[in-house]
mmCIF file with all atom_site columns, C-alpha atoms and ligand atoms in Angstrom:
data_model
loop_
_atom_site.group_PDB
_atom_site.id
_atom_site.type_symbol
_atom_site.label_atom_id
_atom_site.label_alt_id
_atom_site.label_comp_id
_atom_site.label_asym_id
_atom_site.label_entity_id
_atom_site.label_seq_id
_atom_site.pdbx_PDB_ins_code
_atom_site.Cartn_x
_atom_site.Cartn_y
_atom_site.Cartn_z
_atom_site.occupancy
_atom_site.B_iso_or_equiv
_atom_site.pdbx_formal_charge
_atom_site.auth_seq_id
_atom_site.auth_comp_id
_atom_site.auth_asym_id
_atom_site.auth_atom_id
_atom_site.pdbx_PDB_model_num
ATOM   1   C  CA  . MET D 1 1   ? -24.362 -17.465 -26.217 1.00 57.00 ? 1074 MET D CA  1
ATOM   2   C  CA  . SER D 1 2   ? -26.899 -14.947 -24.764 1.00 62.00 ? 1075 SER D CA  1
ATOM   3   C  CA  . ILE D 1 3   ? -26.456 -11.481 -24.544 1.00 59.00 ? 1076 ILE D CA  1
ATOM   4   C  CA  . ARG D 1 4   ? -27.225 -11.551 -21.261 1.00 64.00 ? 1077 ARG D CA  1
ATOM   5   C  CA  . LEU D 1 5   ? -24.187 -14.395 -20.801 1.00 58.00 ? 1078 LEU D CA  1
ATOM   6   C  CA  . LEU D 1 6   ? -22.199 -11.651 -23.431 1.00 57.00 ? 1079 LEU D CA  1
ATOM   7   C  CA  . ALA D 1 7   ? -22.909 -8.781  -21.545 1.00 61.00 ? 1080 ALA D CA  1
ATOM   8   C  CA  . ALA D 1 8   ? -21.764 -10.886 -17.955 1.00 59.00 ? 1081 ALA D CA  1
ATOM   9   C  CA  . ALA D 1 9   ? -18.191 -11.713 -19.791 1.00 58.00 ? 1082 ALA D CA  1
ATOM   10  C  CA  . PHE D 1 10  ? -17.708 -8.779  -20.848 1.00 52.00 ? 1083 PHE D CA  1
ATOM   11  C  CA  . ALA D 1 11  ? -18.133 -7.107  -17.494 1.00 57.00 ? 1084 ALA D CA  1
ATOM   12  C  CA  . VAL D 1 12  ? -15.394 -9.312  -16.342 1.00 49.00 ? 1085 VAL D CA  1
ATOM   13  C  CA  . ALA D 1 13  ? -12.812 -9.084  -18.869 1.00 52.00 ? 1086 ALA D CA  1
ATOM   14  C  CA  . THR D 1 14  ? -13.569 -5.087  -18.264 1.00 48.00 ? 1087 THR D CA  1
ATOM   15  C  CA  . ALA D 1 15  ? -12.476 -5.620  -14.079 1.00 51.00 ? 1088 ALA D CA  1
ATOM   16  C  CA  . LEU D 1 16  ? -9.606  -7.992  -14.994 1.00 44.00 ? 1089 LEU D CA  1
ATOM   17  C  CA  . PHE D 1 17  ? -8.232  -5.185  -17.394 1.00 45.00 ? 1090 PHE D CA  1
ATOM   18  C  CA  . ALA D 1 18  ? -8.750  -2.155  -14.707 1.00 47.00 ? 1091 ALA D CA  1
ATOM   19  C  CA  . PHE D 1 19  ? -7.421  -4.959  -12.267 1.00 43.00 ? 1092 PHE D CA  1
ATOM   20  C  CA  . ASN D 1 20  ? -4.072  -5.538  -14.017 1.00 41.00 ? 1093 ASN D CA  1
ATOM   21  C  CA  . VAL D 1 21  ? -4.056  -1.449  -14.909 1.00 41.00 ? 1094 VAL D CA  1
ATOM   22  C  CA  . ALA D 1 22  ? -4.071  -0.742  -11.514 1.00 41.00 ? 1095 ALA D CA  1
ATOM   23  C  CA  . GLU D 1 23  ? -1.290  -3.208  -10.603 1.00 41.00 ? 1096 GLU D CA  1
ATOM   24  C  CA  . VAL D 1 24  ? 1.269   -2.010  -13.274 1.00 39.00 ? 1097 VAL D CA  1
ATOM   25  C  CA  . SER D 1 25  ? 0.855   1.365   -11.866 1.00 39.00 ? 1098 SER D CA  1
ATOM   26  C  CA  . ALA D 1 26  ? 0.867   0.354   -7.837  1.00 42.00 ? 1099 ALA D CA  1
ATOM   27  C  CA  . HIS D 1 27  ? 4.491   -1.600  -9.474  1.00 45.00 ? 1100 HIS D CA  1
ATOM   28  C  CA  . GLY D 1 28  ? 5.900   1.723   -10.583 1.00 46.00 ? 1101 GLY D CA  1
ATOM   29  C  CA  . ASP D 1 29  ? 4.799   3.779   -7.262  1.00 53.00 ? 1102 ASP D CA  1
ATOM   30  C  CA  . VAL D 1 30  ? 7.738   4.430   -4.914  1.00 65.00 ? 1103 VAL D CA  1
ATOM   31  C  CA  . THR D 1 31  ? 5.439   5.925   -2.223  1.00 80.00 ? 1104 THR D CA  1
ATOM   32  C  CA  . PRO D 1 32  ? 7.926   4.475   1.306   1.00 85.00 ? 1105 PRO D CA  1
ATOM   33  C  CA  . GLN D 1 33  ? 4.846   2.275   3.391   1.00 89.00 ? 1106 GLN D CA  1
ATOM   34  C  CA  . PRO D 1 34  ? 5.258   3.244   6.995   1.00 91.00 ? 1107 PRO D CA  1
ATOM   35  C  CA  . VAL D 1 35  ? 6.397   0.879   9.107   1.00 96.00 ? 1108 VAL D CA  1
ATOM   36  C  CA  . ASP D 1 36  ? 4.593   -0.095  12.721  1.00 97.00 ? 1109 ASP D CA  1
ATOM   37  C  CA  . THR D 1 37  ? 7.350   -0.536  14.726  1.00 97.00 ? 1110 THR D CA  1
ATOM   38  C  CA  . THR D 1 38  ? 5.348   -0.908  18.404  1.00 97.00 ? 1111 THR D CA  1
ATOM   39  C  CA  . GLY D 1 39  ? 6.904   -3.552  20.473  1.00 97.00 ? 1112 GLY D CA  1
ATOM   40  C  CA  . LEU D 1 40  ? 10.232  -2.286  19.905  1.00 98.00 ? 1113 LEU D CA  1
ATOM   41  C  CA  . ASP D 1 41  ? 12.600  -0.304  21.959  1.00 97.00 ? 1114 ASP D CA  1
ATOM   42  C  CA  . PRO D 1 42  ? 12.090  3.297   21.020  1.00 98.00 ? 1115 PRO D CA  1
ATOM   43  C  CA  . LEU D 1 43  ? 16.047  5.207   20.103  1.00 98.00 ? 1116 LEU D CA  1
ATOM   44  C  CA  . GLY D 1 44  ? 14.956  8.452   20.690  1.00 97.00 ? 1117 GLY D CA  1
ATOM   45  C  CA  . GLU D 1 45  ? 16.965  10.986  17.940  1.00 94.00 ? 1118 GLU D CA  1
ATOM   46  C  CA  . GLU D 1 46  ? 20.128  9.859   18.050  1.00 97.00 ? 1119 GLU D CA  1
ATOM   47  C  CA  . TRP D 1 47  ? 22.022  7.412   15.455  1.00 97.00 ? 1120 TRP D CA  1
ATOM   48  C  CA  . ARG D 1 48  ? 22.621  4.232   16.265  1.00 98.00 ? 1121 ARG D CA  1
ATOM   49  C  CA  . LYS D 1 49  ? 26.343  2.968   14.941  1.00 98.00 ? 1122 LYS D CA  1
ATOM   50  C  CA  . HIS D 1 50  ? 24.950  -0.750  15.435  1.00 98.00 ? 1123 HIS D CA  1
ATOM   51  C  CA  . ASN D 1 51  ? 21.817  -2.598  15.474  1.00 98.00 ? 1124 ASN D CA  1
ATOM   52  C  CA  . PRO D 1 52  ? 20.512  -2.419  18.806  1.00 98.00 ? 1125 PRO D CA  1
ATOM   53  C  CA  . TYR D 1 53  ? 17.691  -5.188  17.916  1.00 98.00 ? 1126 TYR D CA  1
ATOM   54  C  CA  . ARG D 1 54  ? 20.125  -7.797  16.775  1.00 98.00 ? 1127 ARG D CA  1
ATOM   55  C  CA  . GLU D 1 55  ? 18.574  -11.317 16.896  1.00 97.00 ? 1128 GLU D CA  1
ATOM   56  C  CA  . ASN D 1 56  ? 15.489  -9.767  18.295  1.00 98.00 ? 1129 ASN D CA  1
ATOM   57  C  CA  . ALA D 1 57  ? 12.409  -11.332 17.801  1.00 98.00 ? 1130 ALA D CA  1
ATOM   58  C  CA  . LYS D 1 58  ? 10.078  -9.206  17.128  1.00 98.00 ? 1131 LYS D CA  1
ATOM   59  C  CA  . ALA D 1 59  ? 12.880  -6.905  15.570  1.00 98.00 ? 1132 ALA D CA  1
ATOM   60  C  CA  . ILE D 1 60  ? 12.480  -9.638  12.677  1.00 98.00 ? 1133 ILE D CA  1
ATOM   61  C  CA  . GLU D 1 61  ? 8.748   -9.934  12.464  1.00 98.00 ? 1134 GLU D CA  1
ATOM   62  C  CA  . ILE D 1 62  ? 8.304   -6.132  12.193  1.00 98.00 ? 1135 ILE D CA  1
ATOM   63  C  CA  . GLY D 1 63  ? 11.551  -6.424  9.460   1.00 98.00 ? 1136 GLY D CA  1
ATOM   64  C  CA  . THR D 1 64  ? 9.751   -8.663  7.429   1.00 98.00 ? 1137 THR D CA  1
ATOM   65  C  CA  . SER D 1 65  ? 7.030   -6.306  6.883   1.00 97.00 ? 1138 SER D CA  1
ATOM   66  C  CA  . GLY D 1 66  ? 9.067   -3.396  6.448   1.00 98.00 ? 1139 GLY D CA  1
ATOM   67  C  CA  . TYR D 1 67  ? 10.745  -5.226  3.985   1.00 98.00 ? 1140 TYR D CA  1
ATOM   68  C  CA  . ASN D 1 68  ? 8.546   -6.737  2.236   1.00 97.00 ? 1141 ASN D CA  1
ATOM   69  C  CA  . GLN D 1 69  ? 6.495   -3.367  1.539   1.00 97.00 ? 1142 GLN D CA  1
ATOM   70  C  CA  . ASN D 1 70  ? 9.777   -1.064  0.947   1.00 97.00 ? 1143 ASN D CA  1
ATOM   71  C  CA  . CYS D 1 71  ? 12.350  -2.977  -0.261  1.00 98.00 ? 1144 CYS D CA  1
ATOM   72  C  CA  . ALA D 1 72  ? 11.005  -6.249  -2.045  1.00 97.00 ? 1145 ALA D CA  1
ATOM   73  C  CA  . ARG D 1 73  ? 10.341  -5.011  -4.802  1.00 96.00 ? 1146 ARG D CA  1
ATOM   74  C  CA  . CYS D 1 74  ? 13.732  -4.042  -6.054  1.00 97.00 ? 1147 CYS D CA  1
ATOM   75  C  CA  . HIS D 1 75  ? 15.284  -6.673  -3.694  1.00 98.00 ? 1148 HIS D CA  1
ATOM   76  C  CA  . GLY D 1 76  ? 13.432  -9.465  -4.425  1.00 98.00 ? 1149 GLY D CA  1
ATOM   77  C  CA  . LEU D 1 77  ? 10.598  -11.491 -2.027  1.00 96.00 ? 1150 LEU D CA  1
ATOM   78  C  CA  . GLU D 1 78  ? 12.699  -13.213 0.575   1.00 96.00 ? 1151 GLU D CA  1
ATOM   79  C  CA  . ALA D 1 79  ? 15.669  -11.019 0.330   1.00 97.00 ? 1152 ALA D CA  1
ATOM   80  C  CA  . ILE D 1 80  ? 16.141  -13.075 -2.327  1.00 97.00 ? 1153 ILE D CA  1
ATOM   81  C  CA  . SER D 1 81  ? 17.676  -10.754 -5.628  1.00 97.00 ? 1154 SER D CA  1
ATOM   82  C  CA  . GLY D 1 82  ? 16.005  -11.486 -9.220  1.00 94.00 ? 1155 GLY D CA  1
ATOM   83  C  CA  . GLY D 1 83  ? 18.968  -9.804  -10.453 1.00 94.00 ? 1156 GLY D CA  1
ATOM   84  C  CA  . LEU D 1 84  ? 17.607  -6.466  -10.534 1.00 93.00 ? 1157 LEU D CA  1
ATOM   85  C  CA  . ALA D 1 85  ? 19.717  -5.109  -7.416  1.00 97.00 ? 1158 ALA D CA  1
ATOM   86  C  CA  . PRO D 1 86  ? 21.908  -6.462  -4.997  1.00 98.00 ? 1159 PRO D CA  1
ATOM   87  C  CA  . ASP D 1 87  ? 21.224  -9.618  -2.838  1.00 98.00 ? 1160 ASP D CA  1
ATOM   88  C  CA  . LEU D 1 88  ? 21.013  -8.578  0.589   1.00 98.00 ? 1161 LEU D CA  1
ATOM   89  C  CA  . ARG D 1 89  ? 21.252  -11.949 2.323   1.00 98.00 ? 1162 ARG D CA  1
ATOM   90  C  CA  . LEU D 1 90  ? 24.992  -11.486 1.461   1.00 97.00 ? 1163 LEU D CA  1
ATOM   91  C  CA  . LEU D 1 91  ? 25.765  -8.392  3.687   1.00 97.00 ? 1164 LEU D CA  1
ATOM   92  C  CA  . ASP D 1 92  ? 28.021  -8.676  5.883   1.00 97.00 ? 1165 ASP D CA  1
ATOM   93  C  CA  . LYS D 1 93  ? 26.276  -9.596  9.194   1.00 95.00 ? 1166 LYS D CA  1
ATOM   94  C  CA  . GLY D 1 94  ? 27.121  -8.129  12.466  1.00 97.00 ? 1167 GLY D CA  1
ATOM   95  C  CA  . ASP D 1 95  ? 28.611  -4.878  13.126  1.00 97.00 ? 1168 ASP D CA  1
ATOM   96  C  CA  . ALA D 1 96  ? 30.906  -4.729  9.773   1.00 96.00 ? 1169 ALA D CA  1
ATOM   97  C  CA  . GLY D 1 97  ? 27.790  -4.715  7.782   1.00 98.00 ? 1170 GLY D CA  1
ATOM   98  C  CA  . ASP D 1 98  ? 25.832  -2.129  10.046  1.00 98.00 ? 1171 ASP D CA  1
ATOM   99  C  CA  . GLU D 1 99  ? 27.180  0.791   8.801   1.00 98.00 ? 1172 GLU D CA  1
ATOM   100 C  CA  . TRP D 1 100 ? 27.027  0.291   5.063   1.00 98.00 ? 1173 TRP D CA  1
ATOM   101 C  CA  . PHE D 1 101 ? 23.154  -1.084  5.604   1.00 98.00 ? 1174 PHE D CA  1
ATOM   102 C  CA  . MET D 1 102 ? 22.559  2.298   7.012   1.00 98.00 ? 1175 MET D CA  1
ATOM   103 C  CA  . GLU D 1 103 ? 24.405  4.375   4.386   1.00 98.00 ? 1176 GLU D CA  1
ATOM   104 C  CA  . ARG D 1 104 ? 22.214  3.009   1.680   1.00 98.00 ? 1177 ARG D CA  1
ATOM   105 C  CA  . ILE D 1 105 ? 18.933  3.235   3.129   1.00 98.00 ? 1178 ILE D CA  1
ATOM   106 C  CA  . ARG D 1 106 ? 19.232  6.497   4.193   1.00 98.00 ? 1179 ARG D CA  1
ATOM   107 C  CA  . HIS D 1 107 ? 20.853  8.231   1.002   1.00 98.00 ? 1180 HIS D CA  1
ATOM   108 C  CA  . GLY D 1 108 ? 19.943  5.580   -1.439  1.00 98.00 ? 1181 GLY D CA  1
ATOM   109 C  CA  . ALA D 1 109 ? 22.056  5.409   -4.116  1.00 98.00 ? 1182 ALA D CA  1
ATOM   110 C  CA  . LYS D 1 110 ? 22.334  7.150   -7.886  1.00 97.00 ? 1183 LYS D CA  1
ATOM   111 C  CA  . LYS D 1 111 ? 23.842  7.037   -10.819 1.00 97.00 ? 1184 LYS D CA  1
ATOM   112 C  CA  . PRO D 1 112 ? 26.885  9.760   -11.855 1.00 97.00 ? 1185 PRO D CA  1
ATOM   113 C  CA  . ASP D 1 113 ? 23.777  11.114  -13.498 1.00 97.00 ? 1186 ASP D CA  1
ATOM   114 C  CA  . GLY D 1 114 ? 22.516  11.789  -11.319 1.00 96.00 ? 1187 GLY D CA  1
ATOM   115 C  CA  . THR D 1 115 ? 19.324  9.158   -12.276 1.00 96.00 ? 1188 THR D CA  1
ATOM   116 C  CA  . THR D 1 116 ? 18.252  7.444   -8.769  1.00 96.00 ? 1189 THR D CA  1
ATOM   117 C  CA  . MET D 1 117 ? 19.014  3.925   -8.358  1.00 97.00 ? 1190 MET D CA  1
ATOM   118 C  CA  . MET D 1 118 ? 17.604  3.486   -5.081  1.00 97.00 ? 1191 MET D CA  1
ATOM   119 C  CA  . PRO D 1 119 ? 15.802  5.846   -3.296  1.00 97.00 ? 1192 PRO D CA  1
ATOM   120 C  CA  . ALA D 1 120 ? 16.517  7.592   0.077   1.00 97.00 ? 1193 ALA D CA  1
ATOM   121 C  CA  . PHE D 1 121 ? 14.471  6.564   3.187   1.00 97.00 ? 1194 PHE D CA  1
ATOM   122 C  CA  . ASP D 1 122 ? 15.866  8.967   5.971   1.00 96.00 ? 1195 ASP D CA  1
ATOM   123 C  CA  . GLY D 1 123 ? 13.005  10.990  7.168   1.00 95.00 ? 1196 GLY D CA  1
ATOM   124 C  CA  . LEU D 1 124 ? 10.372  8.062   5.738   1.00 95.00 ? 1197 LEU D CA  1
ATOM   125 C  CA  . ILE D 1 125 ? 10.951  5.614   8.223   1.00 97.00 ? 1198 ILE D CA  1
ATOM   126 C  CA  . SER D 1 126 ? 12.246  5.621   11.469  1.00 97.00 ? 1199 SER D CA  1
ATOM   127 C  CA  . GLN D 1 127 ? 15.431  4.368   12.788  1.00 98.00 ? 1200 GLN D CA  1
ATOM   128 C  CA  . GLU D 1 128 ? 13.722  1.585   14.619  1.00 98.00 ? 1201 GLU D CA  1
ATOM   129 C  CA  . ALA D 1 129 ? 12.230  0.347   11.336  1.00 98.00 ? 1202 ALA D CA  1
ATOM   130 C  CA  . MET D 1 130 ? 15.330  0.777   9.594   1.00 98.00 ? 1203 MET D CA  1
ATOM   131 C  CA  . TRP D 1 131 ? 17.025  -1.444  12.009  1.00 98.00 ? 1204 TRP D CA  1
ATOM   132 C  CA  . ALA D 1 132 ? 13.854  -4.097  12.001  1.00 98.00 ? 1205 ALA D CA  1
ATOM   133 C  CA  . ILE D 1 133 ? 14.941  -4.487  8.246   1.00 98.00 ? 1206 ILE D CA  1
ATOM   134 C  CA  . ARG D 1 134 ? 17.976  -4.788  9.516   1.00 98.00 ? 1207 ARG D CA  1
ATOM   135 C  CA  . THR D 1 135 ? 17.503  -7.972  11.688  1.00 98.00 ? 1208 THR D CA  1
ATOM   136 C  CA  . TYR D 1 136 ? 15.686  -9.615  9.279   1.00 98.00 ? 1209 TYR D CA  1
ATOM   137 C  CA  . LEU D 1 137 ? 17.975  -9.492  6.541   1.00 98.00 ? 1210 LEU D CA  1
ATOM   138 C  CA  . GLU D 1 138 ? 20.667  -10.704 9.289   1.00 98.00 ? 1211 GLU D CA  1
ATOM   139 C  CA  . SER D 1 139 ? 18.068  -13.439 9.995   1.00 98.00 ? 1212 SER D CA  1
ATOM   140 C  CA  . LYS D 1 140 ? 18.660  -14.249 6.083   1.00 98.00 ? 1213 LYS D CA  1
ATOM   141 C  CA  . TYR D 1 141 ? 22.218  -14.224 6.317   1.00 98.00 ? 1214 TYR D CA  1
ATOM   142 C  CA  . THR D 1 142 ? 24.069  -16.350 3.830   1.00 96.00 ? 1215 THR D CA  1
ATOM   143 C  CA  . PRO D 1 143 ? 27.391  -16.405 3.427   1.00 90.00 ? 1216 PRO D CA  1
ATOM   144 C  CA  . GLN D 1 144 ? 28.946  -16.002 -0.083  1.00 83.00 ? 1217 GLN D CA  1
HETATM 145 C  C1  . HEC Y 2 .   ? 14.106  1.547   -7.077  1.00 58.59 ? 435  HEC Y C1  1
HETATM 146 C  C2  . HEC Y 2 .   ? 14.966  -0.129  -6.595  1.00 58.59 ? 435  HEC Y C2  1
HETATM 147 C  C3  . HEC Y 2 .   ? 15.033  -0.092  -5.023  1.00 58.59 ? 435  HEC Y C3  1
HETATM 148 C  C4  . HEC Y 2 .   ? 14.503  -0.027  -3.756  1.00 58.59 ? 435  HEC Y C4  1
HETATM 149 C  C5  . HEC Y 2 .   ? 13.096  -0.042  -3.338  1.00 58.59 ? 435  HEC Y C5  1
HETATM 150 C  C6  . HEC Y 2 .   ? 15.334  -0.498  -2.903  1.00 58.59 ? 435  HEC Y C6  1
HETATM 151 N  N1  . HEC Y 2 .   ? 16.419  -0.650  -2.780  1.00 58.59 ? 435  HEC Y N1  1
HETATM 152 FE FE1 . HEC Y 2 .   ? 18.245  -0.957  -1.923  1.00 58.59 ? 435  HEC Y FE1 1
HETATM 153 N  N2  . HEC Y 2 .   ? 19.640  -0.708  -3.811  1.00 58.59 ? 435  HEC Y N2  1
HETATM 154 C  C7  . HEC Y 2 .   ? 19.240  -0.965  -5.064  1.00 58.59 ? 435  HEC Y C7  1
HETATM 155 C  C8  . HEC Y 2 .   ? 20.046  -0.552  -6.112  1.00 58.59 ? 435  HEC Y C8  1
HETATM 156 C  C9  . HEC Y 2 .   ? 19.805  -0.608  -7.851  1.00 58.59 ? 435  HEC Y C9  1
HETATM 157 C  C10 . HEC Y 2 .   ? 21.186  -1.145  -5.677  1.00 58.59 ? 435  HEC Y C10 1
HETATM 158 C  C11 . HEC Y 2 .   ? 22.514  -0.773  -5.744  1.00 58.59 ? 435  HEC Y C11 1
HETATM 159 C  C12 . HEC Y 2 .   ? 23.199  0.104   -6.305  1.00 58.59 ? 435  HEC Y C12 1
HETATM 160 C  C13 . HEC Y 2 .   ? 24.628  0.753   -6.657  1.00 58.59 ? 435  HEC Y C13 1
HETATM 161 O  O1  . HEC Y 2 .   ? 24.676  -0.259  -7.307  1.00 58.59 ? 435  HEC Y O1  1
HETATM 162 O  O2  . HEC Y 2 .   ? 25.009  1.349   -6.325  1.00 58.59 ? 435  HEC Y O2  1
HETATM 163 C  C14 . HEC Y 2 .   ? 20.505  -1.148  -4.087  1.00 58.59 ? 435  HEC Y C14 1
HETATM 164 C  C15 . HEC Y 2 .   ? 22.167  -1.321  -2.653  1.00 58.59 ? 435  HEC Y C15 1
HETATM 165 C  C16 . HEC Y 2 .   ? 21.017  -1.722  -1.066  1.00 58.59 ? 435  HEC Y C16 1
HETATM 166 C  C17 . HEC Y 2 .   ? 22.378  -1.983  -0.441  1.00 58.59 ? 435  HEC Y C17 1
HETATM 167 C  C18 . HEC Y 2 .   ? 23.536  -2.217  -0.734  1.00 58.59 ? 435  HEC Y C18 1
HETATM 168 C  C19 . HEC Y 2 .   ? 23.762  -3.441  -1.067  1.00 58.59 ? 435  HEC Y C19 1
HETATM 169 C  C20 . HEC Y 2 .   ? 25.335  -3.788  -1.833  1.00 58.59 ? 435  HEC Y C20 1
HETATM 170 O  O3  . HEC Y 2 .   ? 25.590  -4.727  -1.844  1.00 58.59 ? 435  HEC Y O3  1
HETATM 171 O  O4  . HEC Y 2 .   ? 26.498  -2.979  -1.101  1.00 58.59 ? 435  HEC Y O4  1
HETATM 172 C  C21 . HEC Y 2 .   ? 21.593  -1.817  0.665   1.00 58.59 ? 435  HEC Y C21 1
HETATM 173 C  C22 . HEC Y 2 .   ? 21.832  -2.369  2.143   1.00 58.59 ? 435  HEC Y C22 1
HETATM 174 C  C23 . HEC Y 2 .   ? 20.029  -1.416  0.368   1.00 58.59 ? 435  HEC Y C23 1
HETATM 175 N  N3  . HEC Y 2 .   ? 20.521  -1.689  -1.216  1.00 58.59 ? 435  HEC Y N3  1
HETATM 176 C  C24 . HEC Y 2 .   ? 19.053  -2.035  1.029   1.00 58.59 ? 435  HEC Y C24 1
HETATM 177 C  C25 . HEC Y 2 .   ? 18.046  -1.593  1.021   1.00 58.59 ? 435  HEC Y C25 1
HETATM 178 C  C26 . HEC Y 2 .   ? 16.638  -1.719  1.524   1.00 58.59 ? 435  HEC Y C26 1
HETATM 179 C  C27 . HEC Y 2 .   ? 16.513  -1.729  3.142   1.00 58.59 ? 435  HEC Y C27 1
HETATM 180 C  C28 . HEC Y 2 .   ? 15.348  -1.178  0.861   1.00 58.59 ? 435  HEC Y C28 1
HETATM 181 C  C29 . HEC Y 2 .   ? 14.256  -1.301  1.294   1.00 58.59 ? 435  HEC Y C29 1
HETATM 182 C  C30 . HEC Y 2 .   ? 14.569  0.050   2.623   1.00 58.59 ? 435  HEC Y C30 1
HETATM 183 C  C31 . HEC Y 2 .   ? 16.142  -1.328  -0.513  1.00 58.59 ? 435  HEC Y C31 1
HETATM 184 N  N4  . HEC Y 2 .   ? 17.544  -1.217  -0.542  1.00 58.59 ? 435  HEC Y N4  1
HETATM 185 C  C32 . HEC Y 2 .   ? 15.188  -0.274  -1.196  1.00 58.59 ? 435  HEC Y C32 1
HETATM 186 C  C33 . HEC Y 2 .   ? 17.329  -0.809  -5.665  1.00 58.59 ? 435  HEC Y C33 1
HETATM 187 C  C34 . HEC Y 2 .   ? 16.637  -0.442  -4.513  1.00 58.59 ? 435  HEC Y C34 1
#
């Protein structure tokens, strides 16, 4: 192998290594991703008790991307849990599941010793974004 080829191979290996490192640190990163809710009716300040966007196609679309960016790393792609966190396709559909969904997404979950199991999203993503994610999850609902 010529020196030049060796140098090229080395450069590729270094780049791949750097890429892997970047990917690994991106995984551990819990920075919430903003969700663009343009196209959904704004909800104002007051918290809704029930999903105002149920079955709204635009909300499903926005919720899919909001879910993929903020929830999938723990709850799994396509909402199919890999075992790290509960499978959200099983959440009660309709009004019955709204309150528990909002409790968790807004306030997260901690272990009794205070360790975070799930981050709180209150103040980080909008109410519109939260209900859009709920609408997406309801579209994936799978009865137990
Ligand atoms: C860092 C990992 C992590 C992220 C990110 C995360 N969750 Fe969770 N979530 C968990 C864990 C772990 C639990 C279980 C907590 C428990 O057992 O008390 C949970 C529980 C829940 C529950 C209750 C499920 C049930 O069956 O009781 C809901 C709803 C939920 N998460 C929604 C979301 C949504 C929506 C997002 C994204 C906006 C999200 N989570 C992001 C880890 C995560």
